[in-house]
CSV table of C-alpha atoms in Angstrom, one decimal:
chain,number,residue,atom,x,y,z
A,9,GLN,CA,-81.0,-18.6,-18.5
A,10,VAL,CA,-79.1,-16.8,-21.2
A,11,ARG,CA,-79.2,-13.6,-19.3
A,12,ARG,CA,-77.8,-15.4,-16.2
A,13,SER,CA,-75.1,-17.0,-18.3
A,14,LEU,CA,-74.1,-13.7,-19.8
A,15,ALA,CA,-74.0,-12.0,-16.4
A,16,PHE,CA,-71.9,-14.8,-15.0
A,17,GLY,CA,-69.6,-14.8,-17.9
A,18,PHE,CA,-69.0,-11.1,-17.9
A,19,ASP,CA,-68.7,-10.9,-14.2
A,20,THR,CA,-66.0,-13.6,-14.2
A,21,ALA,CA,-64.2,-11.9,-17.1
A,22,THR,CA,-64.2,-8.7,-15.1
A,23,ARG,CA,-62.6,-10.5,-12.2
A,24,TYR,CA,-60.0,-11.9,-14.6
A,25,LYS,CA,-59.3,-8.3,-15.8
A,26,ASP,CA,-58.9,-7.1,-12.2
A,27,ASN,CA,-56.4,-9.9,-11.5
A,28,PHE,CA,-54.5,-9.1,-14.8
A,29,ASP,CA,-54.3,-5.5,-13.7
A,30,VAL,CA,-52.5,-6.6,-10.6
A,31,PHE,CA,-49.9,-8.3,-12.8
A,32,VAL,CA,-49.6,-5.4,-15.1
A,33,ASN,CA,-48.8,-3.2,-12.1
A,34,MET,CA,-46.2,-5.8,-11.0
A,35,LYS,CA,-44.5,-5.5,-14.4
A,36,LYS,CA,-44.5,-1.7,-14.1
A,37,LYS,CA,-43.0,-1.8,-10.6
A,38,ASN,CA,-40.4,-4.3,-11.7
A,39,ALA,CA,-39.4,-2.1,-14.6
A,40,GLU,CA,-38.9,0.8,-12.2
A,41,THR,CA,-36.7,-1.3,-9.9
A,42,SER,CA,-33.0,-1.3,-10.5
A,43,THR,CA,-31.3,-4.5,-9.3
A,44,SER,CA,-27.9,-2.8,-9.5
A,45,GLN,CA,-29.1,0.1,-7.4
A,46,ILE,CA,-30.4,-2.4,-4.8
A,47,VAL,CA,-26.8,-3.9,-4.6
A,48,GLU,CA,-25.3,-0.4,-4.3
A,49,ASN,CA,-27.8,0.4,-1.5
A,50,TYR,CA,-26.7,-2.8,0.3
A,51,LYS,CA,-23.0,-1.8,0.0
A,52,SER,CA,-23.8,1.6,1.5
A,53,GLY,CA,-25.5,-0.1,4.4
A,54,ASP,CA,-29.1,1.0,3.5
A,55,LEU,CA,-30.2,-2.6,2.9
A,56,VAL,CA,-29.4,-6.0,4.5
A,57,ILE,CA,-29.1,-9.5,3.0
A,58,ASP,CA,-32.7,-10.3,3.9
A,59,ASN,CA,-33.8,-7.7,1.4
A,60,PHE,CA,-32.3,-9.8,-1.4
A,61,ARG,CA,-34.2,-12.8,0.0
A,62,ARG,CA,-37.5,-11.0,0.0
A,63,ASP,CA,-36.9,-9.7,-3.5
A,64,THR,CA,-36.1,-13.1,-4.8
A,65,ILE,CA,-39.1,-14.7,-3.2
A,66,THR,CA,-41.3,-11.9,-4.7
A,67,TYR,CA,-40.0,-12.5,-8.2
A,68,LEU,CA,-40.4,-16.3,-7.9
A,69,ASP,CA,-43.9,-15.9,-6.7
A,70,GLN,CA,-44.7,-13.5,-9.6
A,71,LYS,CA,-43.3,-16.0,-12.0
A,72,LYS,CA,-45.2,-18.9,-10.5
A,73,ARG,CA,-48.5,-17.0,-10.6
A,74,MET,CA,-48.0,-15.8,-14.2
A,75,GLU,CA,-47.2,-19.3,-15.4
A,76,ALA,CA,-50.4,-20.5,-13.8
A,77,PHE,CA,-52.6,-18.3,-16.0
A,78,TYR,CA,-55.5,-20.0,-17.7
A,79,VAL,CA,-54.4,-19.0,-21.2
A,80,ASP,CA,-57.6,-20.3,-22.9
A,81,GLN,CA,-60.6,-20.6,-20.6
A,82,ASN,CA,-64.4,-21.0,-21.3
A,83,VAL,CA,-66.5,-19.1,-18.7
A,84,GLY,CA,-70.1,-19.7,-19.4
A,85,ILE,CA,-70.7,-18.4,-22.9
A,86,VAL,CA,-67.6,-16.2,-22.7
A,87,LYS,CA,-64.2,-17.4,-23.8
A,88,ILE,CA,-61.1,-15.8,-22.2
A,89,LYS,CA,-57.8,-15.9,-24.0
A,90,SER,CA,-54.8,-14.6,-22.1
A,91,GLN,CA,-51.8,-16.2,-23.9
A,92,ARG,CA,-50.6,-12.9,-25.2
A,93,LEU,CA,-50.9,-11.3,-21.8
A,94,GLN,CA,-49.0,-14.1,-20.2
A,95,THR,CA,-46.3,-13.9,-22.8
A,96,ALA,CA,-46.0,-10.1,-22.3
A,97,LEU,CA,-45.8,-10.3,-18.5
A,98,LEU,CA,-43.7,-13.4,-17.8
A,99,PRO,CA,-40.3,-12.0,-18.9
A,100,SER,CA,-40.5,-9.3,-16.2
A,101,PRO,CA,-39.9,-11.5,-13.1
A,102,THR,CA,-37.8,-13.9,-15.1
A,103,ALA,CA,-35.4,-11.1,-16.1
A,104,LYS,CA,-35.2,-9.9,-12.5
A,105,LEU,CA,-34.4,-13.4,-11.3
A,106,GLU,CA,-31.7,-13.6,-14.0
A,107,GLU,CA,-30.2,-10.3,-12.8
A,108,LEU,CA,-30.1,-11.4,-9.2
A,109,SER,CA,-28.6,-14.8,-10.2
A,110,LYS,CA,-25.6,-12.9,-11.7
A,111,MET,CA,-25.3,-10.0,-9.4
A,112,LEU,CA,-25.5,-11.8,-6.0
A,113,PRO,CA,-22.6,-14.3,-6.8
A,114,GLY,CA,-20.6,-11.4,-8.1
A,115,LEU,CA,-21.3,-9.4,-5.0
A,116,ALA,CA,-20.3,-12.4,-2.8
A,117,ALA,CA,-17.1,-12.9,-4.7
A,118,GLU,CA,-16.3,-9.2,-4.3
A,119,MET,CA,-17.0,-9.2,-0.6
A,120,PHE,CA,-14.9,-12.3,-0.1
A,121,ASP,CA,-11.9,-10.9,-2.0
A,122,LYS,CA,-11.9,-7.8,0.1
A,123,PHE,CA,-12.2,-9.8,3.3
A,124,ILE,CA,-9.5,-12.4,2.4
A,125,LYS,CA,-7.1,-9.8,1.1
A,126,GLU,CA,-7.0,-8.1,4.6
A,127,VAL,CA,-6.8,-11.5,6.3
A,128,HIS,CA,-3.8,-12.7,4.2
A,129,ALA,CA,-2.1,-9.3,4.7
A,130,GLY,CA,-2.4,-9.6,8.4
A,131,THR,CA,-1.3,-13.2,8.5
A,132,ASN,CA,1.8,-12.4,6.4
A,133,LYS,CA,2.7,-9.4,8.6
A,134,LEU,CA,2.5,-11.5,11.8
A,135,ALA,CA,4.2,-14.5,10.3
A,136,ASN,CA,7.4,-12.7,9.3
A,137,PRO,CA,9.7,-12.0,12.3
A,138,PRO,CA,10.5,-8.3,12.9
A,139,LYS,CA,14.0,-7.4,11.8
A,140,SER,CA,14.4,-4.3,13.9
A,141,ALA,CA,13.0,-2.7,17.1
A,142,GLU,CA,11.0,-0.3,14.9
A,143,ASP,CA,9.4,-3.3,13.0
A,144,PHE,CA,8.7,-5.0,16.4
A,145,MET,CA,6.9,-1.9,17.7
A,146,ASP,CA,4.8,-1.7,14.5
A,147,VAL,CA,3.9,-5.4,14.9
A,148,MET,CA,2.9,-4.9,18.6
A,149,ARG,CA,0.6,-2.0,17.6
A,150,PHE,CA,-0.9,-4.1,14.9
A,151,CYS,CA,-1.6,-6.9,17.4
A,152,VAL,CA,-3.3,-4.5,19.7
A,153,ASP,CA,-5.5,-3.2,16.8
A,154,LEU,CA,-6.4,-6.8,15.7
A,155,ARG,CA,-7.3,-7.9,19.2
A,156,GLU,CA,-9.3,-4.8,20.1
A,157,SER,CA,-11.3,-4.1,17.0
A,158,THR,CA,-10.0,-5.5,13.6
A,159,LEU,CA,-10.5,-9.2,14.4
A,160,GLU,CA,-14.1,-8.6,15.5
A,161,ARG,CA,-14.8,-6.6,12.3
A,162,LEU,CA,-13.3,-9.3,10.1
A,163,GLY,CA,-15.3,-11.9,11.9
A,164,ALA,CA,-18.5,-9.9,11.1
A,165,GLN,CA,-17.4,-9.7,7.5
A,166,ALA,CA,-16.9,-13.4,7.4
A,167,GLU,CA,-20.4,-14.1,8.7
A,168,GLU,CA,-21.8,-11.6,6.2
A,169,VAL,CA,-20.1,-13.4,3.3
A,170,LYS,CA,-21.3,-16.8,4.6
A,171,ALA,CA,-24.9,-15.5,4.9
A,172,LEU,CA,-24.8,-14.3,1.3
A,173,TYR,CA,-23.4,-17.6,0.0
A,174,ASP,CA,-26.1,-19.4,2.0
A,175,LEU,CA,-28.8,-17.2,0.3
A,176,ILE,CA,-27.3,-17.9,-3.2
A,177,ASN,CA,-27.3,-21.6,-2.5
A,178,GLU,CA,-30.8,-21.5,-1.1
A,179,PHE,CA,-32.2,-20.3,-4.5
A,180,GLY,CA,-29.8,-22.3,-6.6
A,181,PHE,CA,-28.0,-19.4,-8.2
A,182,PRO,CA,-24.9,-20.5,-10.0
A,183,ILE,CA,-21.5,-19.9,-8.5
A,184,LYS,CA,-18.1,-20.0,-10.3
A,185,GLU,CA,-16.1,-23.1,-9.3
A,186,GLU,CA,-13.1,-20.9,-8.6
A,187,ASP,CA,-15.1,-18.6,-6.2
A,188,GLN,CA,-16.7,-21.7,-4.6
A,189,ALA,CA,-13.2,-23.2,-4.0
A,190,LYS,CA,-11.9,-20.0,-2.4
A,191,PHE,CA,-14.9,-19.6,-0.2
A,192,ALA,CA,-14.5,-23.1,1.1
A,193,LEU,CA,-11.2,-22.0,2.7
A,194,LEU,CA,-12.7,-18.9,4.4
A,195,GLU,CA,-12.8,-20.5,7.9
A,196,ASP,CA,-9.4,-22.0,7.6
A,197,ASP,CA,-7.8,-18.7,6.4
A,198,PHE,CA,-9.5,-16.7,9.2
A,199,ALA,CA,-8.4,-19.3,11.8
A,200,MET,CA,-4.8,-19.0,10.6
A,201,LEU,CA,-4.9,-15.3,11.3
A,202,GLU,CA,-6.1,-15.9,14.8
A,203,THR,CA,-3.4,-18.5,15.3
A,204,VAL,CA,-0.5,-16.3,14.2
A,205,LEU,CA,-1.9,-13.5,16.3
A,206,ASP,CA,-1.8,-15.8,19.4
A,207,GLU,CA,1.7,-16.8,18.5
A,208,SER,CA,2.9,-13.3,18.0
A,209,GLU,CA,1.5,-12.1,21.3
A,210,GLY,CA,3.1,-15.1,23.0
A,211,GLN,CA,6.5,-14.2,21.6
A,212,GLN,CA,6.4,-10.5,22.5
A,213,GLU,CA,8.2,-10.8,25.9
A,214,ASP,CA,11.1,-12.8,24.4
A,215,ARG,CA,11.4,-10.3,21.5
A,216,ILE,CA,11.3,-7.4,23.9
A,217,LYS,CA,14.3,-8.9,25.8
A,218,GLN,CA,16.0,-9.6,22.5
A,219,PHE,CA,15.7,-6.1,21.1
A,220,ALA,CA,16.5,-4.6,24.5
A,221,ALA,CA,19.8,-6.6,24.6
A,222,GLU,CA,20.6,-5.5,21.0
A,223,MET,CA,19.9,-1.9,22.0
A,224,ILE,CA,22.2,-2.2,25.0
A,225,GLU,CA,25.0,-3.6,22.8
A,226,ALA,CA,24.4,-0.8,20.3
A,227,GLY,CA,24.6,1.7,23.1
A,228,LYS,CA,27.9,0.3,24.3
A,229,GLU,CA,29.3,0.6,20.8
A,230,VAL,CA,28.2,4.2,20.4
A,231,ASN,CA,29.5,5.0,23.8
A,232,GLN,CA,32.9,3.5,22.9
A,233,ASN,CA,33.0,5.4,19.7
A,234,LEU,CA,32.3,8.7,21.6
A,235,LYS,CA,35.1,7.9,24.0
A,236,ASP,CA,37.5,7.2,21.1
A,237,LEU,CA,36.5,10.5,19.5
A,238,ALA,CA,37.0,12.4,22.8
A,239,LYS,CA,40.4,10.8,23.3
A,240,ALA,CA,41.4,11.6,19.8
A,241,ALA,CA,40.3,15.2,20.2
A,242,THR,CA,42.8,15.7,23.0
A,243,ASP,CA,45.7,14.3,21.1
A,244,GLU,CA,48.5,16.9,20.9
A,245,MET,CA,49.2,16.1,17.2
A,246,ILE,CA,45.6,17.0,16.3
A,247,LEU,CA,45.9,20.3,18.3
A,248,ASP,CA,49.2,21.1,16.7
A,249,ALA,CA,48.6,23.3,13.6
A,250,GLU,CA,52.0,22.4,12.3
A,251,ALA,CA,51.5,18.6,12.5
A,252,PRO,CA,51.7,16.7,9.2
A,253,ARG,CA,48.2,16.2,7.7
A,254,GLU,CA,48.8,12.5,6.9
A,255,GLN,CA,49.7,11.7,10.5
A,256,VAL,CA,46.8,13.6,11.9
A,257,LEU,CA,44.3,11.6,9.6
A,258,GLU,CA,45.9,8.4,10.8
């Protein structure tokens, strides 16, 4: 009976050790993983938002399993004490979760600021009427770029920002009130850009007529000035080398 109890106890203790080795390896891997590098890899396009979700779930699972340790357990005639091991391992996933809880909201705010800066710049450019034919041509080219590529790219950026904020809210990571307030206006700000683009495109024909008329008037004025100069050039007084300088200038 004693032999069976010893065998059972030590066999169970060995299984405990094997399980603990798994957690020790987890801690080692966590130590080798740079959260900031993961964010940089995402920015460079090597990772996607779902990588952040998988990492967060992994660290939450590690934390849950480590908290569930039997820190003081009798197994047959063997007593297993793992409080010190739990204390040593638990900070590993906890620290990683803390890093993500700070980096992901910061990343979301950075992405939003980049997105909204371009949106506001485009809205302001289209909302201000062109003052010259050159300005008008620049606006027309800008409208074409927006319609053919930029608007789609900005729309994709908006969806990416929203997906990241959804992830942050899913895991309850804290977001600054200021960033939350700005993000709440994302759809309205983007819709405003689309609206002023539609309006600008709708006004192009009228503006073409306006600037064409102005150019015709300017051409008439230039033509009249050329005629005046030609007429003045044939004036006998100008051709007369002996003519008084004051009268020639008049």
